[in-house]
């Protein structure tokens, strides 16, 4: 029997887990690591199923190649030979932009894909780079980029010190927190209460978090920007604006006051569904206590995602709670993202068909199907998906799935043959989380304490590590063929990393791969640590609570916080038009998450699916009566984009006028190899998500607040 201490790579919470294996290297137990410096024993059902994931017989262990429409298992050599035969001619004949990339969420939880994926994407040099970011947090990068100059400088709520937490569009008791790395959310929220503080939730659903909170406001979807502007309006109207020490670091305070003028509590109340008196009180409470405003998916994947994301931080600034203990603070991770600390720019290129602007190096995935379907120069003819399942996770998924069939060539770097990878010509699998080292490069940038924890691989891998896969593909797209010298490419990447950070690559000794890069980044980082120090600390190192970072963190051209950044302000007229409209009474669709699911890809694990799938459309009793829907009956849900049928769950958890279906389901497609998921398929909510509905500045999809019609079947 052996015990390993690992950091869970499945969500943003970075819990420390203790994995027990028997003599046959079977995982016999997974539990929370009581000694982990950050999570102190916390674990959720997903973390507990790490063993089930590792042992899942459907998880791919060899490359698959499609021959005459059927997948066959092949050697790595055969897989790369096929790629080398088919991919370079597309690049040569049609140019770099003819090959698109879609990078999915698990890649951000995987150092091999984070550190070496970018090497591949750079070598490809395509403008057609897409990722899950444009169905997720892109508006937050946009607002951080324009306000603070760095799209990665995202302030997080200082959960352990705040006394008043206003949560909009997040359900951290279920999601375990996002853009806020904080294991054991429940314990930390309880801490706020114990300090005499208060938690307020703004969400169209009475979620678990809303039930736990002191106060819940069931907002009408897509109207957060109106509510937030009204809060700003009240702060100015009642002379509650007090940015404190930030006053010396601000531009645009007067502009914000002026912009907020039309958004009085009385004006926004009928649209948001929140009383003017409540809005005034919420604003006063934000100003009077050590408070922080925090917004997540419900504020980003909606029609005014960028404005809402911006106003969250405007409120934190106006109340003096940005960069202050108990407010919204900038983490300082042990490994800093390398390189480009130049002022943020958007729209450096545009998508070919719809002319949508590039943001943080990517185009909105809502337009990927357009780029594949529309002939002409620059048409996408090949696609590489890396740890992504866009056929379940992106809008008008039915259209995208059909478009993928038109591609000349497709590669999926993925651990399952699923709804997306079934369209590929070649699937390249990677090791399980227990067979690779782990370090939460991305999420320590968003952590509510400054933490670092290195996890060595628990078990040897029969599969190549994914950094090698990325470099093999890099070699092919760089014209070096399938036999490219991976070690030489890795040396080059390490030398570049060292050079950019003013280090000598030899400092990292004879390490290779991600371990060498992490060691170099640690050496270049703000704390006096190396990878050897982390290796000697299996339960992690704690560098303490967050510290103020303004002005050092700012990277705007002015060197100040831009409180009214021009590209965001340019979208305010659209919001004013929204304010002028009378409230429609049609139904809108929102999403939801469940504790035992992880977007689209963990439904194949028995322990997580026990009790059947939870994929229903939730409908308020008043709407159900009006529409003739019955609990347990079947409903059709129709939008401009598509149609689906789903069981009805009548519940007053959702507000009237709102229906909710979780995303990530719809596993009953031909040709996938996920037996458990197929037996509990649910429906793909993104069949009705409308790819033409976007948050205009960022191009992020509207996945919450989609107009739909619901009828009994
Ligand atoms: N309607 C609606 N749609 C949504 C959302 C919503 O709230 N509502 N949420 C959006 C959000 S926030 C996100 S992040 C996206 C997620 O969108 P995606 O990232 O496209 O989807 P995932 O479900 O995370 O799928 C991840 C894929 O990675 C594979 N995978 C898992 N582990 C590994 C690994 O170690 N290596 C490799 N190579 N592959 C691996 C899985 O098999 C799966 O195919 O969905 C978005 N879509
Ligand atoms: N168990 C589990 N955990 C997960 C995931 C998972 O799939 N399952 N996915 C992970 C990923 S990739 C992410 S990005 C995070 C997301 O983390 P969260 O954002 O915390 O997760 P959600 O449950 O999607 O919460 C969004 C909330 O917004 C509400 N909402 C919808 N529309 C609106 C609106 O217009 N305004 C407001 N104010 N609220 C609205 C929804 O009702 C929902 O409760 O979760 C991560 N953690
Ligand atoms: S909360 Fe997230 S990191 Fe923690 S055990 Fe669950 S899935 Fe893993
Ligand atoms: Mo996400």
mmCIF file of C-alpha atoms and ligand atoms in Angstrom, residues 11-12 46 105 136 168-172 174-178 202-205 207 219-224 294 296-299 302 590-599 663 704-705, ligand 2:
data_model
loop_
_atom_site.group_PDB
_atom_site.id
_atom_site.type_symbol
_atom_site.label_atom_id
_atom_site.label_comp_id
_atom_site.label_asym_id
_atom_site.label_seq_id
_atom_site.Cartn_x
_atom_site.Cartn_y
_atom_site.Cartn_z
ATOM 1 C CA UNK A 11 -11.534 22.357 -10.710
ATOM 2 C CA UNK A 12 -10.198 25.713 -9.613
ATOM 3 C CA UNK A 46 -15.358 14.879 -8.119
ATOM 4 C CA UNK A 105 -11.034 23.904 -20.091
ATOM 5 C CA UNK A 136 -16.672 31.680 -20.024
ATOM 6 C CA UNK A 168 -23.678 37.957 -8.647
ATOM 7 C CA UNK A 169 -24.175 35.015 -10.996
ATOM 8 C CA UNK A 170 -22.063 32.471 -9.160
ATOM 9 C CA UNK A 171 -22.908 29.381 -7.197
ATOM 10 C CA UNK A 172 -19.644 28.576 -5.436
ATOM 11 C CA UNK A 174 -21.694 23.911 -6.117
ATOM 12 C CA UNK A 175 -18.964 25.061 -8.496
ATOM 13 C CA UNK A 176 -16.400 25.228 -5.690
ATOM 14 C CA UNK A 177 -15.486 28.717 -6.820
ATOM 15 C CA UNK A 178 -14.266 30.233 -10.041
ATOM 16 C CA UNK A 202 -28.034 37.982 -6.909
ATOM 17 C CA UNK A 203 -29.174 35.065 -9.066
ATOM 18 C CA UNK A 204 -32.354 34.181 -10.998
ATOM 19 C CA UNK A 205 -32.248 30.809 -9.220
ATOM 20 C CA UNK A 207 -29.184 28.158 -5.637
ATOM 21 C CA UNK A 219 -32.702 39.098 -10.774
ATOM 22 C CA UNK A 220 -34.053 38.926 -14.293
ATOM 23 C CA UNK A 221 -31.281 37.323 -16.427
ATOM 24 C CA UNK A 222 -28.995 39.641 -18.352
ATOM 25 C CA UNK A 223 -29.784 42.739 -16.299
ATOM 26 C CA UNK A 224 -26.845 42.740 -13.860
ATOM 27 C CA UNK A 294 -17.834 39.298 -6.942
ATOM 28 C CA UNK A 296 -19.047 34.991 -12.190
ATOM 29 C CA UNK A 297 -20.594 32.964 -15.053
ATOM 30 C CA UNK A 298 -24.037 34.556 -14.708
ATOM 31 C CA UNK A 299 -22.414 37.970 -15.177
ATOM 32 C CA UNK A 302 -24.686 37.118 -20.853
ATOM 33 C CA UNK A 590 -30.261 29.978 -18.149
ATOM 34 C CA UNK A 591 -27.863 27.175 -17.194
ATOM 35 C CA UNK A 592 -26.901 25.517 -13.935
ATOM 36 C CA UNK A 593 -24.204 23.253 -12.563
ATOM 37 C CA UNK A 594 -24.381 20.225 -10.292
ATOM 38 C CA UNK A 595 -21.876 19.199 -7.664
ATOM 39 C CA UNK A 596 -21.174 15.853 -9.332
ATOM 40 C CA UNK A 597 -20.539 17.082 -12.832
ATOM 41 C CA UNK A 598 -17.638 18.842 -14.481
ATOM 42 C CA UNK A 599 -18.846 20.550 -17.615
ATOM 43 C CA UNK A 663 -25.015 22.215 -19.950
ATOM 44 C CA UNK A 704 -27.701 32.851 -19.885
ATOM 45 C CA UNK A 705 -30.806 34.743 -20.956
HETATM 46 N N1 LIG B 2 -19.592 20.835 -9.928
HETATM 47 C C1 LIG B 2 -19.126 21.594 -10.911
HETATM 48 N N2 LIG B 2 -18.224 22.537 -10.617
HETATM 49 C C2 LIG B 2 -17.728 23.298 -11.591
HETATM 50 C C3 LIG B 2 -18.073 23.122 -12.962
HETATM 51 C C4 LIG B 2 -19.044 22.121 -13.236
HETATM 52 O O1 LIG B 2 -19.446 21.919 -14.398
HETATM 53 N N3 LIG B 2 -19.547 21.389 -12.200
HETATM 54 N N4 LIG B 2 -17.539 23.905 -13.939
HETATM 55 C C5 LIG B 2 -16.385 24.700 -13.599
HETATM 56 C C6 LIG B 2 -16.242 25.835 -14.522
HETATM 57 S S1 LIG B 2 -15.526 25.527 -16.023
HETATM 58 C C7 LIG B 2 -16.611 27.103 -14.192
HETATM 59 S S2 LIG B 2 -16.338 28.376 -15.274
HETATM 60 C C8 LIG B 2 -17.159 27.415 -12.874
HETATM 61 C C9 LIG B 2 -18.360 28.357 -12.883
HETATM 62 O O2 LIG B 2 -18.635 28.717 -11.577
HETATM 63 P P1 LIG B 2 -19.971 29.483 -11.164
HETATM 64 O O3 LIG B 2 -20.114 30.709 -11.966
HETATM 65 O O4 LIG B 2 -19.967 29.635 -9.686
HETATM 66 O O5 LIG B 2 -21.039 28.387 -11.566
HETATM 67 P P2 LIG B 2 -22.537 28.366 -12.040
HETATM 68 O O6 LIG B 2 -23.187 27.300 -11.266
HETATM 69 O O7 LIG B 2 -22.605 28.277 -13.518
HETATM 70 O O8 LIG B 2 -23.132 29.731 -11.531
HETATM 71 C C10 LIG B 2 -23.657 30.691 -12.348
HETATM 72 C C11 LIG B 2 -24.905 31.212 -11.705
HETATM 73 O O9 LIG B 2 -25.365 32.316 -12.454
HETATM 74 C C12 LIG B 2 -26.760 32.305 -12.429
HETATM 75 N N5 LIG B 2 -27.233 33.159 -13.513
HETATM 76 C C13 LIG B 2 -27.650 32.842 -14.760
HETATM 77 N N6 LIG B 2 -27.948 33.943 -15.446
HETATM 78 C C14 LIG B 2 -27.719 35.000 -14.640
HETATM 79 C C15 LIG B 2 -27.825 36.411 -14.790
HETATM 80 O O10 LIG B 2 -28.180 36.933 -15.831
HETATM 81 N N7 LIG B 2 -27.488 37.165 -13.716
HETATM 82 C C16 LIG B 2 -27.081 36.631 -12.541
HETATM 83 N N8 LIG B 2 -26.766 37.463 -11.541
HETATM 84 N N9 LIG B 2 -26.985 35.305 -12.372
HETATM 85 C C17 LIG B 2 -27.272 34.508 -13.411
HETATM 86 C C18 LIG B 2 -27.124 30.858 -12.540
HETATM 87 O O11 LIG B 2 -28.429 30.641 -12.044
HETATM 88 C C19 LIG B 2 -26.040 30.203 -11.688
HETATM 89 O O12 LIG B 2 -26.466 29.962 -10.372
HETATM 90 O O13 LIG B 2 -17.532 26.229 -12.208
HETATM 91 C C20 LIG B 2 -16.490 25.265 -12.205
HETATM 92 N N10 LIG B 2 -16.844 24.267 -11.258
#
